[in-house]
Every structure is written in structure tokens, then in C-alpha cells.
């Protein structure tokens, strides 16, 4: 009999978020789980790493717990690096990140700490999945999506992911019976229209809050946005080779 | 006669870094320059944005300066968003980021604040270039690369960049006469082998510094690493559609 797979769980909402609690619960049905997650929320951290300050790891699970948990002072990417190099000292069989409170579909993948943790694992050669639910609230209900999380993670454990890819999985905010199924998609060409909320400090100095509106002008039915709006779970295979291969020939004609 | 182009300059080493000073100097030969850059070093910030704290902009150039400069409390990506939405209130004709003190070739593009600023501009539909010199020191000498910076930026202003792409330009650390030319490349499949430097605080608590070794096992002569090691300036066209299109068919066979 095969030994149980080792599964690394992380996120960007912080180790106490309900989303990671749901993910841990599902992963314990599939393997031996280790959790290394930020000790505080790290949303929108992108692929940031900590090079100009120190990193702390605090073991927060009791000695007899069946899931070992570490809270880390760094970013989601730091968590993956520390987990692999300092705690496990080997590559886990799977790395899962999330379940994020809020969408990481379309262009959000670029800003997402959840996805960057998964991408970091992918770079290190570890099969990896980022999971996100289209509900930004702390009170988000993850019950409906647990069977899908289990099915997708099980599939990644048994099949091989295509080389150099990780999965970006987003769930619509729907009751379980209303979810129509799973679609493999491309990233919709949507953008954020920024709007800064300009205010003044009590001392008269201007400052800004970043806000914005998500605008999707990509009507393709093969996109993650279409899938989510039509009641499907979206899976986008994501790559970390950012080369725009189609552009190389054009640039070669530039006579530089 | 065409009006002079508006050029936005940013970086991740901070507004006082010698690299951005060199970039500003070159850009003033090509257009009207506005600088919005971090007020402190923001290396390795990836595509992080600031959503849980306030953002400040401080105009630091004198009233009669021919280049208007703002120092921003946020990340490189925040700088681009604030510049476009709050200062210029229009899209500049070009956004350039750097010149970074240190390489952003190969997988470094993922961690780089310099490149994320350029990618953010690209997402917003602005032609964009990130420049980096393979010299991490503050004392790095940017004289040799100025003619290349000017030539590449001029070319991007006159030609159109392929849609959805930005340029990742890296310079070898060589005297000008030793630089053999410019090569259009793909991102080498190299990785960082992490190594954490584990220490103890004066109070007995463990902490870590992230360090590592860059390992390139990609021997392709069409890569940025090959170009740089052989005395060429490397240009990689970078895309922000992260979809691994080649993987979609394989995943569709998974019966999910």
C-alpha cells in the first residue's frame, strides 16, 4: 500500500481564516497535512518575498494534534519556501492554497497571495492548486465547495499536472445543488478600473485608499468569468514561464 | 510636429536610487517625464498592492524643476496606479521601470517589483519596459547601458509593442564596448535553491533570513541567461495572460 501523501496547506488570509480551516479539513481525508500559513492577513501581496527583514515561524498546534501547524511572519510565498526547506526538508506531494475569501479569477491571479503561494510551489516542482470562493466576507460558507475541493485535489494527486502549470480554481457563491459542474477555462481579459478614495488626515494631509471596479469586456464562453457567472467551478491552468512566445518574431524584426 | 510623449518613470529600489536617476536622465531626451516611485526600497515585492493601509504621495521636486517627481509610500504597482489615476489622469505614452540594481532575468521576473510595475502598466494598456542591470550594488555604474536604454525606449515609442506584452530588459555588467548587442530571448527555466540562514535573537528565539543560490539548468541559447552570460543585452517579451493554453486539452480529459 502506498504511503499517505504529504500535503502542504497555506493561504493568504492568515492561519485563522475560516477558508483555510475548511481546506485543512478536506485535506486530512487525502493525506498527512502540514500547515504553514501567514500569522496575519496577506491579501494582495502578489509574489512578494521577505528579503529585508527577519522571518519567524511559530508552531501553534498542540503536541498531540494530528495536523501540525506553523504560523509564519512572512508572505504566502515565504510560507511555502520555509515549509519546504526548513520544516519538511523535502517536497510535499501536493501544495494547496486557500480557500481564499474572494475571487482570484481573471487578472486577479496576478495580485493574489493565494495564487502566488501555489505558483511558488509549482516553480519548486510541487503539484499545486489555489482555491478561491467568490465571497469576500469572513463569514463565507465553504460547505458547498468541499466536495469539489476534494475531487480536484484527489485528481491532481493521481494524475500528473502538465509540466510547469498549477491550477487556479474559483468557486461561485452558490448552494451546492446549484453548482452545475467544473469547467477548464482560460483567464478572462478583464481589468480593474482603479478609483482612489482621497481623504485627509486629522492633520490636513492628503492620503488615498485604493478601490476599484472590476470590468470584464471579454465575452468568451471559454473564460473563467463566464464559467463562474453561469454557475460552474472554473479551473484555469496557470504557467510561470511569462515569455510571450508569439511576440518574439515581431520583436526580432525591430532591428535593435 | 507631434507633441512630446509623456513618460512615466518608476522603480522598486526607491526614488533616490542611482538606477532611477540614470533612467530619468535618459528619458528626458525622449519626452516629458513624470516620476512616481517608492519612497523606500521595495525590492522583491512582486505584484503586491496596498489595500489594507493608506497611501501617501509627496511631491519632492521643486516648483521650477523640469521633471516632476512624487515619492509614494506604496509598492511599485501602487505607484503606477496612483500616477495614472491621480496625477496624470490619463495614460502616459510609455512607462519605464528601473534601472534595477540587480538582475530580473529568468524566474526573477516573478518576484520583481521593477517588473511588476511594468506589468501593471501593460495591464492598463500602456507600453511598458522594465530595465535591470546585473549589479546589485548601490554604486552600480549605469553609464554603459544608457545608449541601450535610449534606443530600446525610442523603439517602443515609435513601433507598437505586441498586444498584451511588456519588455523585460536586462543588461550584463560590462563596459560599453564589451556589450555585443541586443538579443530577443525567452525566459530561462532557472530556479532559486533556497537556503535559510537560521539565527537566534538575543532573547533565544529562532528566526530566519531568506538566502539562496540561483541555479540555471536551461542550456538553451535562446534564453535570457545565455544572452547575458555571452555579453548581450537580453529582452524577453512578457505576458500577463498566465493561462497555460497547452494544458487545457489535457485537463479536459480528466473527467472532472
CSV table of N, CA and C in Angstrom, one decimal, chain A residues 8-156:
chain,number,residue,atom,x,y,z
A,8,UNK,N,0.9,20.0,1.9
A,8,UNK,CA,1.2,21.3,2.5
A,8,UNK,C,0.0,22.3,2.2
A,9,UNK,N,-0.5,22.9,3.3
A,9,UNK,CA,-1.6,23.8,3.2
A,9,UNK,C,-1.2,25.2,3.6
A,10,UNK,N,-1.5,26.2,2.7
A,10,UNK,CA,-1.2,27.6,3.1
A,10,UNK,C,-2.3,28.5,2.6
A,11,UNK,N,-2.2,29.8,2.8
A,11,UNK,CA,-3.2,30.7,2.3
A,11,UNK,C,-2.7,32.1,2.3
A,12,UNK,N,-3.5,33.1,2.1
A,12,UNK,CA,-3.1,34.5,2.3
A,12,UNK,C,-4.0,35.3,3.2
A,13,UNK,N,-5.1,34.7,3.6
A,13,UNK,CA,-6.0,35.4,4.6
A,13,UNK,C,-5.5,35.2,6.0
A,14,UNK,N,-4.5,34.4,6.2
A,14,UNK,CA,-4.0,34.1,7.6
A,14,UNK,C,-4.5,32.8,8.1
A,15,UNK,N,-3.7,32.3,9.0
A,15,UNK,CA,-3.9,30.9,9.5
A,15,UNK,C,-5.2,30.7,10.3
A,16,UNK,N,-5.8,31.8,10.7
A,16,UNK,CA,-7.1,31.6,11.4
A,16,UNK,C,-8.3,31.8,10.6
A,17,UNK,N,-8.1,32.0,9.3
A,17,UNK,CA,-9.3,32.3,8.4
A,17,UNK,C,-10.1,31.0,8.3
A,18,UNK,N,-11.4,31.2,8.2
A,18,UNK,CA,-12.3,30.0,8.0
A,18,UNK,C,-12.0,29.3,6.7
A,19,UNK,N,-11.5,30.0,5.7
A,19,UNK,CA,-11.2,29.3,4.4
A,19,UNK,C,-10.1,28.3,4.5
A,20,UNK,N,-9.1,28.6,5.3
A,20,UNK,CA,-8.0,27.6,5.4
A,20,UNK,C,-8.5,26.4,6.3
A,21,UNK,N,-9.3,26.7,7.3
A,21,UNK,CA,-9.8,25.7,8.2
A,21,UNK,C,-10.6,24.7,7.3
A,22,UNK,N,-11.4,25.1,6.4
A,22,UNK,CA,-12.2,24.2,5.5
A,22,UNK,C,-11.2,23.4,4.7
A,23,UNK,N,-10.2,24.0,4.2
A,23,UNK,CA,-9.2,23.3,3.3
A,23,UNK,C,-8.5,22.3,4.1
A,24,UNK,N,-8.1,22.6,5.3
A,24,UNK,CA,-7.4,21.6,6.1
A,24,UNK,C,-8.3,20.4,6.4
A,25,UNK,N,-9.5,20.7,6.7
A,25,UNK,CA,-10.5,19.6,7.0
A,25,UNK,C,-10.6,18.6,5.8
A,26,UNK,N,-10.7,19.2,4.6
A,26,UNK,CA,-10.8,18.3,3.4
A,26,UNK,C,-9.5,17.6,3.1
A,27,UNK,N,-8.4,18.2,3.3
A,27,UNK,CA,-7.1,17.6,3.0
A,27,UNK,C,-6.7,16.4,4.0
A,28,UNK,N,-7.2,16.5,5.2
A,28,UNK,CA,-7.0,15.4,6.1
A,28,UNK,C,-7.6,14.1,5.6
A,29,UNK,N,-8.6,14.2,4.7
A,29,UNK,CA,-9.2,13.0,4.1
A,29,UNK,C,-8.3,12.4,3.0
A,30,UNK,N,-7.3,13.1,2.6
A,30,UNK,CA,-6.5,12.7,1.5
A,30,UNK,C,-5.0,12.4,1.8
A,31,UNK,N,-4.6,12.9,2.9
A,31,UNK,CA,-3.1,12.6,3.2
A,31,UNK,C,-2.7,13.2,4.6
A,32,UNK,N,-1.4,13.2,4.8
A,32,UNK,CA,-0.8,13.8,6.0
A,32,UNK,C,-0.7,15.3,5.7
A,33,UNK,N,-1.2,16.1,6.6
A,33,UNK,CA,-1.3,17.5,6.4
A,33,UNK,C,-0.4,18.3,7.2
A,34,UNK,N,0.3,19.2,6.6
A,34,UNK,CA,1.1,20.2,7.4
A,34,UNK,C,0.7,21.6,7.0
A,35,UNK,N,0.5,22.5,7.9
A,35,UNK,CA,0.0,23.8,7.6
A,35,UNK,C,1.1,24.8,8.0
A,36,UNK,N,1.5,25.6,7.0
A,36,UNK,CA,2.4,26.8,7.2
A,36,UNK,C,1.7,28.0,6.6
A,37,UNK,N,1.2,28.9,7.4
A,37,UNK,CA,0.4,30.0,6.8
A,37,UNK,C,0.7,31.3,7.5
A,38,UNK,N,0.4,32.4,6.9
A,38,UNK,CA,0.8,33.7,7.5
A,38,UNK,C,0.1,33.9,8.8
A,39,UNK,N,0.8,34.5,9.7
A,39,UNK,CA,0.2,34.8,11.1
A,39,UNK,C,-0.8,36.0,11.0
A,40,UNK,N,-0.9,36.7,9.9
A,40,UNK,CA,-1.9,37.8,9.7
A,40,UNK,C,-2.2,37.9,8.3
A,41,UNK,N,-3.3,38.6,7.9
A,41,UNK,CA,-3.8,38.6,6.5
A,41,UNK,C,-2.7,39.2,5.6
A,42,UNK,N,-2.6,38.6,4.4
A,42,UNK,CA,-1.5,38.9,3.5
A,42,UNK,C,-2.1,39.0,2.1
A,43,UNK,N,-3.4,39.5,2.0
A,43,UNK,CA,-4.1,39.6,0.7
A,43,UNK,C,-3.4,40.6,-0.2
A,44,UNK,N,-3.4,40.3,-1.5
A,44,UNK,CA,-2.9,41.2,-2.5
A,44,UNK,C,-1.4,41.4,-2.4
A,45,UNK,N,-0.7,40.4,-1.8
A,45,UNK,CA,0.7,40.5,-1.7
A,45,UNK,C,1.5,40.1,-2.9
A,46,UNK,N,0.7,39.6,-3.9
A,46,UNK,CA,1.4,39.1,-5.1
A,46,UNK,C,2.5,38.1,-4.8
A,47,UNK,N,3.5,38.1,-5.6
A,47,UNK,CA,4.6,37.2,-5.3
A,47,UNK,C,5.7,37.7,-4.5
A,48,UNK,N,5.3,38.6,-3.5
A,48,UNK,CA,6.3,39.2,-2.6
A,48,UNK,C,7.0,38.2,-1.8
A,49,UNK,N,8.3,38.4,-1.6
A,49,UNK,CA,9.1,37.6,-0.6
A,49,UNK,C,9.8,38.6,0.4
A,50,UNK,N,10.2,38.1,1.5
A,50,UNK,CA,10.8,38.9,2.5
A,50,UNK,C,12.3,38.8,2.5
A,51,UNK,N,13.0,39.8,2.0
A,51,UNK,CA,14.5,39.7,2.0
A,51,UNK,C,15.1,40.8,2.8
A,52,UNK,N,14.4,41.8,3.2
A,52,UNK,CA,15.0,42.9,4.0
A,52,UNK,C,14.5,42.8,5.5
A,53,UNK,N,13.9,41.8,5.9
A,53,UNK,CA,13.6,41.6,7.3
A,53,UNK,C,13.6,40.2,7.7
A,54,UNK,N,13.5,39.9,9.0
A,54,UNK,CA,13.6,38.6,9.5
A,54,UNK,C,12.3,37.8,9.4
A,55,UNK,N,12.3,36.5,9.4
A,55,UNK,CA,11.2,35.7,9.3
A,55,UNK,C,11.1,34.8,10.6
A,56,UNK,N,9.8,34.7,11.1
A,56,UNK,CA,9.6,33.9,12.3
A,56,UNK,C,8.6,32.8,12.0
A,57,UNK,N,8.8,31.6,12.6
A,57,UNK,CA,7.9,30.5,12.5
A,57,UNK,C,7.5,30.1,13.9
A,58,UNK,N,6.2,30.1,14.1
A,58,UNK,CA,5.7,29.7,15.5
A,58,UNK,C,4.8,28.5,15.3
A,59,UNK,N,5.2,27.3,16.0
A,59,UNK,CA,4.4,26.1,15.9
A,59,UNK,C,3.2,26.4,16.8
A,60,UNK,N,2.0,26.3,16.3
A,60,UNK,CA,0.8,26.7,17.1
A,60,UNK,C,-0.1,25.5,17.4
A,61,UNK,N,0.2,24.3,16.8
A,61,UNK,CA,-0.6,23.2,17.1
A,61,UNK,C,-0.1,22.5,18.4
A,62,UNK,N,-1.0,21.9,19.2
A,62,UNK,CA,-0.6,21.2,20.4
A,62,UNK,C,0.2,19.9,20.0
A,63,UNK,N,1.1,19.4,20.9
A,63,UNK,CA,1.9,18.3,20.6
A,63,UNK,C,1.2,17.1,20.0
A,64,UNK,N,0.0,16.8,20.5
A,64,UNK,CA,-0.7,15.6,20.1
A,64,UNK,C,-1.7,15.8,19.0
A,65,UNK,N,-1.6,17.0,18.3
A,65,UNK,CA,-2.5,17.2,17.2
A,65,UNK,C,-2.2,16.4,16.0
A,66,UNK,N,-3.2,16.0,15.2
A,66,UNK,CA,-2.9,15.2,14.1
A,66,UNK,C,-2.5,16.0,12.8
A,67,UNK,N,-2.7,17.3,13.0
A,67,UNK,CA,-2.2,18.2,11.9
A,67,UNK,C,-1.2,19.2,12.6
A,68,UNK,N,0.0,19.3,12.1
A,68,UNK,CA,1.0,20.2,12.6
A,68,UNK,C,0.8,21.5,11.9
A,69,UNK,N,0.8,22.6,12.7
A,69,UNK,CA,0.5,23.9,12.1
A,69,UNK,C,1.6,24.9,12.6
A,70,UNK,N,2.1,25.7,11.6
A,70,UNK,CA,3.0,26.8,11.9
A,70,UNK,C,2.4,28.1,11.4
A,71,UNK,N,2.5,29.1,12.2
A,71,UNK,CA,2.2,30.5,11.8
A,71,UNK,C,3.5,31.1,11.4
A,72,UNK,N,3.5,31.8,10.3
A,72,UNK,CA,4.8,32.5,9.8
A,72,UNK,C,4.6,34.0,9.7
A,73,UNK,N,5.6,34.7,10.0
A,73,UNK,CA,5.5,36.2,10.0
A,73,UNK,C,5.6,36.7,8.5
A,74,UNK,N,5.9,35.9,7.5
A,74,UNK,CA,6.1,36.4,6.2
A,74,UNK,C,4.9,36.3,5.3
A,75,UNK,N,5.2,36.4,4.0
A,75,UNK,CA,4.2,36.4,2.9
A,75,UNK,C,3.8,34.9,2.6
A,76,UNK,N,2.8,34.7,1.8
A,76,UNK,CA,2.4,33.4,1.4
A,76,UNK,C,3.6,32.7,0.7
A,77,UNK,N,4.3,33.4,-0.1
A,77,UNK,CA,5.5,32.7,-0.8
A,77,UNK,C,6.6,32.3,0.2
A,78,UNK,N,6.8,33.2,1.2
A,78,UNK,CA,7.7,32.9,2.3
A,78,UNK,C,7.3,31.6,3.0
A,79,UNK,N,6.0,31.4,3.2
A,79,UNK,CA,5.5,30.2,3.9
A,79,UNK,C,5.9,29.0,3.1
A,80,UNK,N,5.7,29.0,1.8
A,80,UNK,CA,6.0,27.8,1.0
A,80,UNK,C,7.5,27.5,1.1
A,81,UNK,N,8.3,28.5,0.9
A,81,UNK,CA,9.8,28.3,1.0
A,81,UNK,C,10.2,27.8,2.3
A,82,UNK,N,9.7,28.3,3.4
A,82,UNK,CA,10.1,27.9,4.7
A,82,UNK,C,9.6,26.4,5.0
A,83,UNK,N,8.4,26.2,4.5
A,83,UNK,CA,7.8,24.8,4.8
A,83,UNK,C,8.6,23.8,4.1
A,84,UNK,N,9.0,24.0,2.8
A,84,UNK,CA,9.7,23.0,2.1
A,84,UNK,C,11.2,22.9,2.6
A,85,UNK,N,11.8,24.0,2.9
A,85,UNK,CA,13.2,24.0,3.2
A,85,UNK,C,13.6,23.8,4.6
A,86,UNK,N,12.7,24.3,5.5
A,86,UNK,CA,13.1,24.3,7.0
A,86,UNK,C,12.2,23.3,7.8
A,87,UNK,N,11.0,23.0,7.4
A,87,UNK,CA,10.1,22.2,8.2
A,87,UNK,C,10.1,20.8,7.6
A,88,UNK,N,9.6,20.6,6.4
A,88,UNK,CA,9.5,19.3,5.8
A,88,UNK,C,10.9,18.8,5.4
A,89,UNK,N,11.7,19.7,4.9
A,89,UNK,CA,13.0,19.4,4.3
A,89,UNK,C,12.9,18.4,3.2
A,90,UNK,N,11.8,18.4,2.5
A,90,UNK,CA,11.5,17.6,1.3
A,90,UNK,C,10.3,18.3,0.6
A,91,UNK,N,10.1,17.9,-0.7
A,91,UNK,CA,9.0,18.4,-1.4
A,91,UNK,C,7.7,17.6,-1.0
A,92,UNK,N,6.7,18.3,-0.6
A,92,UNK,CA,5.4,17.6,-0.4
A,92,UNK,C,4.9,17.0,-1.7
A,93,UNK,N,3.9,16.1,-1.6
A,93,UNK,CA,3.3,15.6,-2.8
A,93,UNK,C,2.3,16.5,-3.4
A,94,UNK,N,1.8,17.5,-2.6
A,94,UNK,CA,0.8,18.4,-3.1
A,94,UNK,C,0.9,19.7,-2.2
A,95,UNK,N,0.7,20.8,-2.8
A,95,UNK,CA,0.5,22.1,-2.1
A,95,UNK,C,-0.8,22.7,-2.5
A,96,UNK,N,-1.6,23.0,-1.5
A,96,UNK,CA,-2.9,23.7,-1.7
A,96,UNK,C,-2.9,25.0,-1.0
A,97,UNK,N,-3.5,26.0,-1.6
A,97,UNK,CA,-3.5,27.3,-1.0
A,97,UNK,C,-5.0,27.8,-1.0
A,98,UNK,N,-5.4,28.4,0.1
A,98,UNK,CA,-6.8,28.9,0.2
A,98,UNK,C,-7.5,28.4,1.4
A,99,UNK,N,-8.7,28.1,1.3
A,99,UNK,CA,-9.7,28.6,0.3
A,99,UNK,C,-9.8,30.1,0.5
A,100,UNK,N,-9.4,30.9,-0.6
A,100,UNK,CA,-9.4,32.3,-0.4
A,100,UNK,C,-10.9,32.9,-0.2
A,101,UNK,N,-10.9,33.9,0.6
A,101,UNK,CA,-12.2,34.6,0.8
A,101,UNK,C,-12.2,35.7,-0.3
A,102,UNK,N,-12.8,35.3,-1.5
A,102,UNK,CA,-12.8,36.3,-2.6
A,102,UNK,C,-12.2,35.7,-3.8
A,103,UNK,N,-12.6,36.3,-4.9
A,103,UNK,CA,-12.2,35.8,-6.2
A,103,UNK,C,-10.8,35.9,-6.6
A,104,UNK,N,-10.2,35.0,-7.2
A,104,UNK,CA,-8.9,35.1,-7.8
A,104,UNK,C,-8.9,34.7,-9.3
A,105,UNK,N,-10.1,35.0,-9.9
A,105,UNK,CA,-10.3,34.7,-11.3
A,105,UNK,C,-9.7,35.8,-12.1
A,106,UNK,N,-9.6,35.6,-13.4
A,106,UNK,CA,-9.1,36.6,-14.4
A,106,UNK,C,-7.8,37.2,-13.9
A,107,UNK,N,-7.7,38.5,-14.1
A,107,UNK,CA,-6.4,39.3,-13.8
A,107,UNK,C,-6.1,39.3,-12.3
A,108,UNK,N,-7.1,38.9,-11.5
A,108,UNK,CA,-6.8,38.9,-10.0
A,108,UNK,C,-5.7,37.9,-9.7
A,109,UNK,N,-5.4,36.9,-10.6
A,109,UNK,CA,-4.4,35.9,-10.3
A,109,UNK,C,-3.0,36.6,-10.1
A,110,UNK,N,-2.8,37.8,-10.8
A,110,UNK,CA,-1.6,38.5,-10.7
A,110,UNK,C,-1.3,39.1,-9.3
A,111,UNK,N,-2.4,39.6,-8.7
A,111,UNK,CA,-2.3,40.3,-7.4
A,111,UNK,C,-2.4,39.4,-6.2
A,112,UNK,N,-2.8,38.1,-6.5
A,112,UNK,CA,-3.2,37.2,-5.4
A,112,UNK,C,-2.1,36.6,-4.6
A,113,UNK,N,-2.1,36.7,-3.3
A,113,UNK,CA,-1.2,36.0,-2.5
A,113,UNK,C,-1.5,34.5,-2.5
A,114,UNK,N,-2.8,34.2,-2.5
A,114,UNK,CA,-3.2,32.8,-2.5
A,114,UNK,C,-2.5,32.1,-3.7
A,115,UNK,N,-2.7,32.7,-4.9
A,115,UNK,CA,-2.2,32.0,-6.1
A,115,UNK,C,-0.6,32.1,-6.1
A,116,UNK,N,0.0,33.1,-5.6
A,116,UNK,CA,1.4,33.2,-5.6
A,116,UNK,C,2.0,32.1,-4.8
A,117,UNK,N,1.4,31.7,-3.7
A,117,UNK,CA,1.9,30.6,-2.9
A,117,UNK,C,1.8,29.3,-3.8
A,118,UNK,N,0.8,29.1,-4.5
A,118,UNK,CA,0.6,27.9,-5.4
A,118,UNK,C,1.7,28.0,-6.5
A,119,UNK,N,1.9,29.2,-7.1
A,119,UNK,CA,2.8,29.4,-8.1
A,119,UNK,C,4.2,29.1,-7.6
A,120,UNK,N,4.6,29.5,-6.4
A,120,UNK,CA,5.9,29.3,-5.8
A,120,UNK,C,6.1,27.7,-5.7
A,121,UNK,N,5.1,27.0,-5.2
A,121,UNK,CA,5.2,25.6,-5.1
A,121,UNK,C,5.4,25.0,-6.5
A,122,UNK,N,4.7,25.5,-7.5
A,122,UNK,CA,4.9,25.0,-8.9
A,122,UNK,C,6.3,25.2,-9.4
A,123,UNK,N,6.8,26.4,-9.1
A,123,UNK,CA,8.2,26.7,-9.5
A,123,UNK,C,9.2,25.6,-8.9
A,124,UNK,N,8.9,25.3,-7.7
A,124,UNK,CA,9.7,24.3,-7.0
A,124,UNK,C,9.4,22.8,-7.4
A,125,UNK,N,8.5,22.7,-8.4
A,125,UNK,CA,8.3,21.3,-8.9
A,125,UNK,C,7.2,20.5,-8.1
A,126,UNK,N,6.4,21.2,-7.3
A,126,UNK,CA,5.4,20.6,-6.4
A,126,UNK,C,4.1,20.8,-7.1
A,127,UNK,N,3.3,19.7,-7.3
A,127,UNK,CA,1.9,19.9,-7.8
A,127,UNK,C,1.1,20.8,-6.9
A,128,UNK,N,0.5,21.8,-7.5
A,128,UNK,CA,-0.1,22.9,-6.6
A,128,UNK,C,-1.4,23.4,-7.2
A,129,UNK,N,-2.3,23.8,-6.2
A,129,UNK,CA,-3.6,24.3,-6.6
A,129,UNK,C,-3.9,25.5,-5.6
A,130,UNK,N,-4.5,26.5,-6.2
A,130,UNK,CA,-5.0,27.6,-5.4
A,130,UNK,C,-6.6,27.6,-5.5
A,131,UNK,N,-7.2,27.6,-4.4
A,131,UNK,CA,-8.7,27.6,-4.3
A,131,UNK,C,-9.2,28.9,-3.8
A,132,UNK,N,-10.3,29.4,-4.5
A,132,UNK,CA,-10.9,30.7,-4.0
A,132,UNK,C,-12.4,30.6,-4.2
A,133,UNK,N,-13.1,31.2,-3.2
A,133,UNK,CA,-14.6,31.3,-3.3
A,133,UNK,C,-15.0,32.7,-3.5
A,134,UNK,N,-16.0,32.9,-4.4
A,134,UNK,CA,-16.4,34.3,-4.7
A,134,UNK,C,-17.3,34.9,-3.6
A,135,UNK,N,-16.7,35.0,-2.4
A,135,UNK,CA,-17.3,35.6,-1.2
A,135,UNK,C,-16.2,36.2,-0.4
A,136,UNK,N,-16.2,37.5,-0.3
A,136,UNK,CA,-15.1,38.2,0.4
A,136,UNK,C,-15.3,38.2,1.9
A,137,UNK,N,-16.4,37.8,2.4
A,137,UNK,CA,-16.7,38.0,3.8
A,137,UNK,C,-16.0,37.0,4.6
A,138,UNK,N,-15.6,37.3,5.9
A,138,UNK,CA,-15.0,36.4,6.8
A,138,UNK,C,-16.0,35.3,7.1
A,139,UNK,N,-17.3,35.5,7.0
A,139,UNK,CA,-18.4,34.6,7.3
A,139,UNK,C,-18.7,33.7,6.2
A,140,UNK,N,-17.9,33.7,5.1
A,140,UNK,CA,-18.2,32.9,3.9
A,140,UNK,C,-18.4,31.5,4.3
A,141,UNK,N,-19.4,30.8,3.6
A,141,UNK,CA,-19.7,29.4,3.9
A,141,UNK,C,-19.0,28.5,2.8
A,142,UNK,N,-18.1,27.7,3.3
A,142,UNK,CA,-17.3,26.8,2.5
A,142,UNK,C,-17.9,25.4,2.3
A,143,UNK,N,-19.0,25.1,3.0
A,143,UNK,CA,-19.5,23.8,3.0
A,143,UNK,C,-19.8,23.3,1.5
A,144,UNK,N,-20.4,24.1,0.8
A,144,UNK,CA,-20.9,23.7,-0.6
A,144,UNK,C,-19.7,23.3,-1.5
A,145,UNK,N,-18.5,23.9,-1.2
A,145,UNK,CA,-17.4,23.6,-2.2
A,145,UNK,C,-16.5,22.5,-1.8
A,146,UNK,N,-16.7,22.0,-0.5
A,146,UNK,CA,-15.8,21.0,0.0
A,146,UNK,C,-15.7,19.8,-0.9
A,147,UNK,N,-16.8,19.2,-1.4
A,147,UNK,CA,-16.7,18.0,-2.3
A,147,UNK,C,-15.9,18.3,-3.6
A,148,UNK,N,-16.0,19.5,-4.1
A,148,UNK,CA,-15.3,19.9,-5.3
A,148,UNK,C,-13.8,20.0,-5.0
A,149,UNK,N,-13.4,20.6,-3.8
A,149,UNK,CA,-12.0,20.7,-3.4
A,149,UNK,C,-11.4,19.3,-3.3
A,150,UNK,N,-12.2,18.4,-2.7
A,150,UNK,CA,-11.7,17.0,-2.5
A,150,UNK,C,-11.4,16.4,-3.9
A,151,UNK,N,-12.4,16.5,-4.8
A,151,UNK,CA,-12.4,15.8,-6.1
A,151,UNK,C,-11.2,16.3,-6.9
A,152,UNK,N,-11.0,17.7,-6.9
A,152,UNK,CA,-9.9,18.2,-7.7
A,152,UNK,C,-8.5,17.9,-7.1
A,153,UNK,N,-8.4,18.0,-5.8
A,153,UNK,CA,-7.1,17.7,-5.2
A,153,UNK,C,-6.8,16.2,-5.4
A,154,UNK,N,-7.8,15.3,-5.3
A,154,UNK,CA,-7.6,13.9,-5.5
A,154,UNK,C,-7.1,13.6,-6.9
A,155,UNK,N,-7.7,14.3,-7.8
A,155,UNK,CA,-7.3,14.1,-9.2
A,155,UNK,C,-5.9,14.6,-9.5
A,156,UNK,N,-5.5,15.7,-8.9
A,156,UNK,CA,-4.1,16.1,-9.0
A,156,UNK,C,-3.1,15.2,-8.4
